[in-house]
Coordinates of C-alpha atoms in Angstrom, one line a residue:
M64 CA -291.6 25.3 -118.6
L65 CA -288.3 25.2 -116.7
K66 CA -287.1 21.8 -117.8
N67 CA -288.6 21.6 -121.3
G68 CA -289.1 25.1 -122.2
P69 CA -285.5 25.7 -123.6
A70 CA -285.7 22.4 -125.7
S71 CA -289.2 23.5 -126.9
V72 CA -288.0 26.9 -128.1
L73 CA -284.8 25.5 -129.7
F74 CA -286.4 22.5 -131.6
G75 CA -289.4 24.7 -132.7
S76 CA -286.9 27.2 -134.1
L77 CA -284.9 24.7 -135.9
A78 CA -288.1 23.2 -137.4
A79 CA -289.0 26.8 -138.6
V80 CA -285.5 27.1 -140.2
L81 CA -285.8 23.7 -141.9
M82 CA -289.3 24.8 -143.2
L83 CA -287.9 28.0 -144.5
I84 CA -285.2 26.3 -146.6
L85 CA -287.6 23.6 -147.9
W86 CA -290.2 26.3 -148.9
Y87 CA -287.6 28.6 -150.5
F88 CA -286.6 25.8 -152.9
Q89 CA -290.2 25.1 -153.7
I90 CA -290.4 21.7 -152.0
L91 CA -293.4 22.7 -150.0
P92 CA -296.6 24.2 -151.4
S93 CA -297.8 27.8 -150.9
V94 CA -300.8 29.9 -150.1
I95 CA -301.8 33.0 -152.2
K96 CA -302.0 36.4 -150.4
R97 CA -302.9 39.7 -151.6
T98 CA -300.2 42.4 -151.3
P99 CA -300.0 46.2 -151.9
G100 CA -297.2 45.6 -154.4
P101 CA -297.3 45.8 -158.2
A102 CA -298.3 42.2 -158.8
G103 CA -301.2 42.4 -156.4
Y104 CA -300.6 38.9 -154.9
M105 CA -297.7 36.6 -153.8
D106 CA -297.0 33.1 -152.9
Y107 CA -296.8 32.9 -149.2
S108 CA -295.3 30.4 -146.6
F109 CA -297.1 29.4 -143.6
W110 CA -294.8 26.4 -142.9
C111 CA -292.2 28.0 -140.6
F112 CA -294.8 29.1 -138.0
S113 CA -297.0 26.0 -138.3
A114 CA -294.0 23.4 -138.0
A115 CA -292.4 25.4 -135.1
V116 CA -295.7 25.6 -133.2
V117 CA -296.3 21.8 -133.5
V118 CA -292.8 20.7 -132.8
A119 CA -292.5 23.2 -129.8
L120 CA -295.6 21.8 -128.2
L121 CA -294.4 18.2 -128.8
M122 CA -291.1 18.9 -127.1
L123 CA -292.8 20.9 -124.2
I124 CA -294.8 17.7 -123.4
L125 CA -292.5 14.9 -124.5
W126 CA -288.9 16.2 -123.8
R127 CA -287.1 14.2 -121.1
P128 CA -284.3 16.4 -119.6
R129 CA -281.3 14.8 -118.0
G130 CA -280.1 15.3 -114.4
R131 CA -280.5 13.9 -110.8
I132 CA -282.8 15.6 -108.5
F133 CA -283.9 14.9 -104.7
V134 CA -287.7 15.5 -104.1
D135 CA -288.3 14.9 -100.4
R136 CA -291.9 13.9 -100.9
V137 CA -290.9 11.3 -103.6
C138 CA -287.6 10.2 -102.1
I139 CA -288.5 9.9 -98.4
N140 CA -290.8 7.0 -97.4
Q141 CA -294.2 8.6 -96.4
A142 CA -295.8 5.3 -95.2
D143 CA -293.4 3.8 -92.8
G144 CA -293.1 6.1 -89.8
R145 CA -289.5 4.9 -88.7
M146 CA -288.0 5.2 -92.2
K147 CA -289.6 8.6 -92.6
A148 CA -288.0 9.8 -89.4
E149 CA -284.6 8.4 -90.6
G150 CA -285.2 10.1 -94.0
I151 CA -285.9 13.4 -92.4
L152 CA -283.1 13.2 -89.8
N153 CA -280.7 12.5 -92.7
I154 CA -282.0 15.2 -95.2
G155 CA -279.1 17.4 -94.1
A156 CA -276.7 15.1 -95.9
M157 CA -278.8 15.2 -99.1
L158 CA -278.9 19.1 -98.9
K159 CA -275.1 19.2 -98.2
R160 CA -274.4 17.0 -101.2
S161 CA -276.8 18.8 -103.6
S162 CA -275.1 21.4 -105.8
S163 CA -278.2 23.6 -106.2
L164 CA -281.7 24.1 -104.8
L165 CA -284.8 24.9 -107.0
V166 CA -287.6 26.6 -105.2
I167 CA -291.1 26.7 -107.0
W168 CA -292.6 29.5 -105.1
D169 CA -296.1 30.4 -104.5
E170 CA -297.7 32.7 -101.8
S171 CA -298.1 29.8 -99.2
Y172 CA -294.4 28.9 -99.4
V173 CA -293.3 31.1 -96.5
D174 CA -295.9 29.7 -94.2
R175 CA -295.0 26.0 -94.7
L176 CA -292.5 24.5 -92.2
W177 CA -290.9 22.1 -94.6
C178 CA -290.3 24.6 -97.4
I179 CA -288.7 27.1 -95.1
F180 CA -286.6 24.4 -93.2
E181 CA -285.1 22.9 -96.4
L182 CA -284.2 26.4 -97.8
A183 CA -282.7 27.5 -94.5
A184 CA -280.8 24.2 -94.2
F185 CA -279.5 24.5 -97.6
L186 CA -278.2 28.1 -97.0
Q187 CA -276.6 26.9 -93.6
S188 CA -274.8 24.0 -95.4
H189 CA -273.7 26.2 -98.3
P190 CA -272.7 29.5 -96.8
E191 CA -270.8 30.3 -99.9
A192 CA -273.9 29.5 -102.1
S193 CA -274.2 32.0 -105.2
A194 CA -277.3 33.2 -106.9
K195 CA -277.0 30.2 -109.3
A196 CA -277.0 27.7 -106.4
V197 CA -280.4 28.8 -105.0
Q198 CA -282.9 29.2 -107.9
V199 CA -286.2 30.7 -106.9
R200 CA -288.9 30.7 -109.6
P201 CA -292.5 31.7 -108.9
V202 CA -295.3 29.6 -110.2
L203 CA -296.6 32.7 -111.9
L204 CA -293.7 32.7 -114.3
G205 CA -294.8 29.6 -116.1
F206 CA -298.2 31.1 -116.4
A207 CA -297.0 34.4 -117.8
A208 CA -294.6 32.8 -120.3
A209 CA -297.3 30.3 -121.5
S210 CA -300.2 32.8 -121.8
T211 CA -297.8 35.3 -123.7
A212 CA -296.8 32.6 -126.1
V213 CA -300.5 31.5 -126.7
A214 CA -301.5 35.1 -127.2
I215 CA -298.9 35.6 -129.9
I216 CA -299.9 32.2 -131.6
L217 CA -303.6 33.1 -131.7
A218 CA -302.7 36.5 -133.2
S219 CA -300.3 34.8 -135.7
I220 CA -302.9 32.3 -136.9
A221 CA -305.3 35.2 -137.6
F222 CA -302.4 37.0 -139.3
L223 CA -302.0 34.1 -141.7
F224 CA -305.4 34.4 -143.2
V225 CA -305.3 38.3 -143.5
P226 CA -304.3 39.8 -147.0
L227 CA -301.1 41.9 -146.6
D228 CA -302.9 44.9 -148.3
S229 CA -305.3 45.2 -145.4
P230 CA -303.0 46.6 -142.5
W231 CA -306.0 47.9 -140.5
V232 CA -307.5 44.5 -140.4
V233 CA -304.1 43.2 -139.0
W234 CA -304.2 45.9 -136.4
S235 CA -307.8 45.3 -135.5
I236 CA -306.8 41.8 -134.6
L237 CA -303.5 42.5 -133.0
C238 CA -304.6 45.4 -130.6
P239 CA -307.4 43.4 -128.8
V240 CA -305.1 40.4 -128.4
V241 CA -302.2 42.5 -127.1
C242 CA -304.5 44.5 -124.7
G243 CA -306.1 41.4 -123.4
E244 CA -302.9 39.7 -122.6
G245 CA -301.6 42.8 -121.1
Y246 CA -304.6 43.0 -118.8
V247 CA -304.3 39.4 -117.7
L248 CA -300.6 39.7 -117.0
I249 CA -301.1 43.1 -115.2
W250 CA -303.7 41.3 -112.9
A251 CA -301.4 38.5 -112.3
F252 CA -298.4 40.5 -111.5
R253 CA -300.2 42.8 -109.2
N254 CA -301.4 39.9 -107.2
Y255 CA -297.8 38.5 -107.3
F256 CA -296.4 41.8 -105.8
R257 CA -299.0 41.7 -103.1
A258 CA -298.1 38.2 -102.3
L259 CA -294.5 38.9 -102.2
E260 CA -295.2 41.8 -99.8
S261 CA -297.2 39.5 -97.5
A262 CA -294.4 37.0 -97.7
N263 CA -291.8 39.5 -96.5
R264 CA -294.0 40.5 -93.5
S265 CA -294.6 36.8 -92.7
L266 CA -290.8 36.1 -92.9
Q267 CA -290.1 39.1 -90.7
H268 CA -292.1 37.5 -87.8
F269 CA -291.4 33.9 -88.6
R270 CA -291.4 31.3 -85.7
L271 CA -290.9 27.7 -86.0
Q272 CA -293.6 27.1 -83.5
T273 CA -296.3 28.7 -85.5
A274 CA -295.3 27.6 -89.1
H275 CA -297.9 25.5 -90.9
C276 CA -297.2 21.7 -90.5
W277 CA -299.5 19.1 -92.3
C278 CA -299.6 16.6 -89.5
C279 CA -300.3 19.3 -86.9
S280 CA -303.1 20.8 -89.0
V281 CA -305.0 17.5 -89.1
D282 CA -304.6 16.9 -85.3
H283 CA -302.1 14.0 -86.1
V284 CA -304.8 11.9 -87.7
N285 CA -304.6 10.8 -91.3
P286 CA -307.7 11.9 -92.9
S287 CA -307.5 9.3 -95.6
T288 CA -307.2 6.3 -93.2
G289 CA -308.4 7.5 -89.8
Q290 CA -305.1 6.2 -88.2
S291 CA -303.2 8.4 -85.9
I292 CA -299.8 9.8 -87.2
A293 CA -297.2 8.6 -84.7
V294 CA -294.3 10.8 -85.8
C295 CA -294.9 14.5 -85.7
D296 CA -292.9 16.3 -88.5
R297 CA -292.6 19.5 -86.4
E298 CA -290.8 17.5 -83.6
I299 CA -288.4 16.0 -86.0
V300 CA -287.7 19.3 -87.6
R301 CA -287.1 20.8 -84.2
Q302 CA -284.5 18.1 -83.4
C303 CA -282.7 18.8 -86.8
V304 CA -282.9 22.5 -86.0
T305 CA -281.3 22.1 -82.6
T306 CA -278.5 20.0 -84.1
W307 CA -277.7 22.1 -87.1
F308 CA -278.4 25.7 -85.9
G309 CA -277.8 25.4 -82.2
S310 CA -281.2 26.4 -81.1
E311 CA -284.8 27.1 -82.4
D312 CA -284.2 30.8 -81.8
A313 CA -281.1 30.7 -84.1
F314 CA -283.1 29.0 -86.7
D315 CA -285.8 31.5 -86.7
E316 CA -283.2 34.4 -86.9
T317 CA -281.7 32.7 -89.9
V318 CA -285.1 32.6 -91.6
R319 CA -285.7 36.2 -90.9
S320 CA -282.5 37.3 -92.3
S321 CA -280.8 34.9 -94.7
V322 CA -283.9 33.1 -96.1
K323 CA -285.7 36.5 -96.4
R324 CA -283.0 38.0 -98.3
A325 CA -282.4 35.0 -100.7
L326 CA -286.0 35.0 -101.7
A327 CA -286.3 38.8 -102.1
E328 CA -283.1 38.9 -104.2
Q329 CA -284.7 36.6 -106.9
L330 CA -288.5 37.1 -106.4
G331 CA -288.3 41.0 -106.1
V332 CA -285.6 41.9 -108.6
D333 CA -287.1 40.7 -111.8
A334 CA -290.5 39.0 -111.7
F335 CA -290.5 38.3 -115.5
P336 CA -286.7 38.1 -116.6
Y337 CA -285.7 39.3 -119.9
V338 CA -284.7 35.7 -121.1
W339 CA -288.2 34.5 -120.3
V340 CA -289.8 37.5 -122.2
V341 CA -287.8 36.8 -125.2
S342 CA -288.4 33.0 -125.2
S343 CA -292.2 33.4 -124.7
T344 CA -292.4 35.7 -127.7
V345 CA -290.2 33.6 -130.0
P346 CA -293.5 32.7 -132.0
L347 CA -293.3 36.2 -133.4
I348 CA -289.9 35.2 -135.0
W349 CA -291.5 32.1 -136.6
V350 CA -294.2 34.3 -138.2
C351 CA -291.6 36.7 -139.4
M352 CA -289.5 33.9 -140.9
D353 CA -292.7 33.0 -143.1
A354 CA -292.9 36.6 -144.2
T355 CA -289.1 37.0 -144.9
V356 CA -288.7 33.8 -147.0
S357 CA -291.9 34.8 -149.0
I358 CA -290.6 38.2 -149.5
A359 CA -287.2 36.8 -150.6
A360 CA -288.9 34.5 -153.1
E361 CA -290.5 37.6 -155.0
E362 CA -288.1 39.8 -156.8
H363 CA -290.4 42.8 -156.8
E364 CA -290.9 42.4 -153.1
R365 CA -287.3 42.1 -152.0
I366 CA -287.0 45.8 -151.1
L367 CA -289.0 44.8 -148.0
L368 CA -286.4 42.2 -146.9
A369 CA -284.4 44.6 -144.7
F370 CA -287.5 46.2 -143.3
M371 CA -288.9 42.8 -142.3
V372 CA -285.8 41.3 -140.8
L373 CA -284.5 44.3 -138.8
R374 CA -287.8 45.7 -137.5
C375 CA -289.0 42.3 -136.4
L376 CA -285.8 41.6 -134.5
A377 CA -286.0 45.0 -133.0
W378 CA -289.4 44.5 -131.7
W379 CA -288.6 40.9 -130.5
L380 CA -285.3 41.8 -128.6
W381 CA -286.0 45.3 -127.4
G382 CA -289.6 46.7 -128.2
I383 CA -291.5 44.0 -126.5
P384 CA -289.2 43.8 -123.4
I385 CA -289.5 47.6 -123.0
V386 CA -293.3 47.3 -122.8
A387 CA -293.0 44.3 -120.4
T388 CA -290.5 46.3 -118.1
L389 CA -292.9 49.2 -118.1
G390 CA -295.8 46.9 -117.2
L391 CA -293.8 45.2 -114.3
T392 CA -292.8 48.7 -112.9
A393 CA -296.4 50.0 -113.0
A394 CA -297.8 46.7 -111.6
R395 CA -295.5 47.0 -108.6
R396 CA -296.2 50.7 -108.1
F397 CA -300.0 50.2 -108.2
H398 CA -300.1 46.7 -106.5
A399 CA -302.2 47.6 -103.6
P400 CA -305.6 45.9 -103.7
G401 CA -308.8 47.7 -104.5
R402 CA -311.5 47.8 -101.8
S403 CA -314.2 46.4 -104.2
C404 CA -314.1 44.6 -107.6
V405 CA -314.8 47.7 -109.4
E406 CA -311.9 49.5 -107.9
E407 CA -309.7 46.5 -108.5
L408 CA -310.8 46.5 -112.2
G409 CA -310.1 50.3 -112.3
K410 CA -306.5 49.7 -111.0
N411 CA -305.8 47.1 -113.6
L412 CA -307.0 49.5 -116.3
L413 CA -305.0 52.3 -114.8
V414 CA -301.8 50.3 -115.0
L415 CA -302.7 49.5 -118.6
L416 CA -303.1 53.2 -119.4
V417 CA -299.8 53.8 -117.7
V418 CA -298.1 51.4 -120.0
A419 CA -299.9 52.4 -123.1
P420 CA -297.9 55.6 -123.8
G421 CA -294.6 53.7 -123.9
A422 CA -296.1 51.3 -126.4
A423 CA -297.7 54.2 -128.4
L424 CA -294.3 55.9 -128.5
L425 CA -292.6 52.7 -130.0
M426 CA -295.3 52.5 -132.6
A427 CA -294.9 56.2 -133.4
W428 CA -291.2 55.5 -133.9
H429 CA -292.0 52.7 -136.2
V430 CA -294.5 54.6 -138.3
G431 CA -292.7 57.9 -138.1
L432 CA -289.5 56.5 -139.5
E433 CA -291.6 55.0 -142.4
L434 CA -293.0 58.5 -143.1
A435 CA -289.5 60.1 -142.7
F436 CA -287.9 57.6 -145.2
G437 CA -290.7 58.1 -147.7
W438 CA -292.7 54.9 -147.5
F439 CA -296.0 56.7 -148.0
A440 CA -294.5 59.4 -150.2
T441 CA -293.4 57.2 -152.9
A442 CA -294.7 54.0 -154.3
W443 CA -291.4 52.0 -153.7
L444 CA -288.3 52.9 -151.7
S445 CA -284.8 52.1 -152.8
A446 CA -283.3 49.3 -150.8
P447 CA -280.5 51.5 -149.1
Q448 CA -283.0 54.1 -148.0
E449 CA -285.3 51.5 -146.4
T450 CA -282.4 49.7 -144.8
L451 CA -281.1 52.9 -143.3
G452 CA -284.7 53.6 -141.8
S453 CA -284.8 50.1 -140.4
V454 CA -281.3 50.4 -138.8
V455 CA -282.3 53.8 -137.3
F456 CA -285.5 52.2 -135.8
A457 CA -283.5 49.2 -134.4
A458 CA -280.9 51.6 -132.9
G459 CA -283.5 53.7 -131.3
C460 CA -285.2 50.6 -129.8
F461 CA -281.9 49.4 -128.3
V462 CA -281.0 52.7 -126.7
A463 CA -284.6 53.0 -125.3
F464 CA -284.3 49.4 -124.1
V465 CA -281.0 50.2 -122.3
L466 CA -282.3 53.3 -120.5
V467 CA -285.5 51.5 -119.4
R468 CA -283.6 48.5 -118.1
I469 CA -281.2 50.9 -116.3
A470 CA -284.1 52.7 -114.6
Y471 CA -285.7 49.3 -113.8
R472 CA -282.5 48.0 -112.1
C473 CA -282.3 51.1 -110.0
A474 CA -285.8 50.8 -108.8
N475 CA -285.0 47.0 -108.0
R476 CA -281.9 48.2 -106.1
R477 CA -284.0 50.5 -103.9
Y478 CA -286.4 47.7 -103.3
M479 CA -283.5 45.4 -102.0
E480 CA -282.2 48.3 -99.8
T481 CA -285.7 48.5 -98.2
V482 CA -285.9 44.8 -97.7
N483 CA -282.2 44.6 -96.2
A484 CA -283.2 47.5 -94.0
S485 CA -286.1 45.7 -92.6
T486 CA -284.2 42.4 -92.0

């Protein structure tokens, strides 16, 4: 997701644009869909969404990004004890020469000696390191982005087969998918915030002597071969720590302060960043491209063009991120575990109910403006009137998005102040 995700989104979107052009000029065939308009039916494109999904999946699997990386497990000899020891002793040079450090974080990270050692050593060798130099990405981020994209794709596939004159059928498909995906993400992020809280406690009391080390956990006997492990990783790390940090105590203190702060700044500030939310929901735009080009091809349907473009963009750029931000805030607020499976289920549903009013307000804003500008009062609106209604909707979503994000950043700032106070 990190390395291939951007290429997947880019080439999928380019494929959608290409299909839009080809279909508009009648090079590609259409499907017939019923509509509420005067004609009762229209030619409809399904090519933008279909081609974009196929290309995006191929890019996600087959794309080969450029760049040089150092992965200790791969780049250090694991079979020869002498070469392994030399590789470990010289890892400081690799860290010093590296321009950035990528941390793929899970809840076991802070208990593993090697992980903490490399992060602390990188920070020690790059005292001026910026936030871009140390990139911390939780494993959960890949799951959240992928599951969100899959949920939208499944809902979009169903939408392609639903007539446009059956809006209640569309919503009966959309609501269960949205609520189901919302529940899954709430469950995942509540677990994430609990793991983050546990990690902060572990780092606050970190000691090199008690950190998890694989060779020590198997009593220095390789379980695969039965042979004894001659070189203990903990002893090698201790030698490196003494050389680089001056003493083991100094290393422990660095972990409790600098490492803890570096992890908290990226893990605790924005668990599901805005760019990731927008990227994982881009299939919504591919579906809207099909709807837009289909409307543009029908003269009597073109009054809906501004409605479709402006409102889809507003939901994609601001509406959905608002709901995601509210969900993250509520998941952090109610992250404490339940005492039983039933209580845990209840807490997940409680967070879902807390977020629901925000989503309902957005929907009310959407439908209310349709009513206010006469969509249900007259058979067909004038184009300027409908465009104005859509502009008002998009502007309202943008303002709400800015206010929600400001409140979210203030809450994150208070979180960081709490972390720094406990360091």
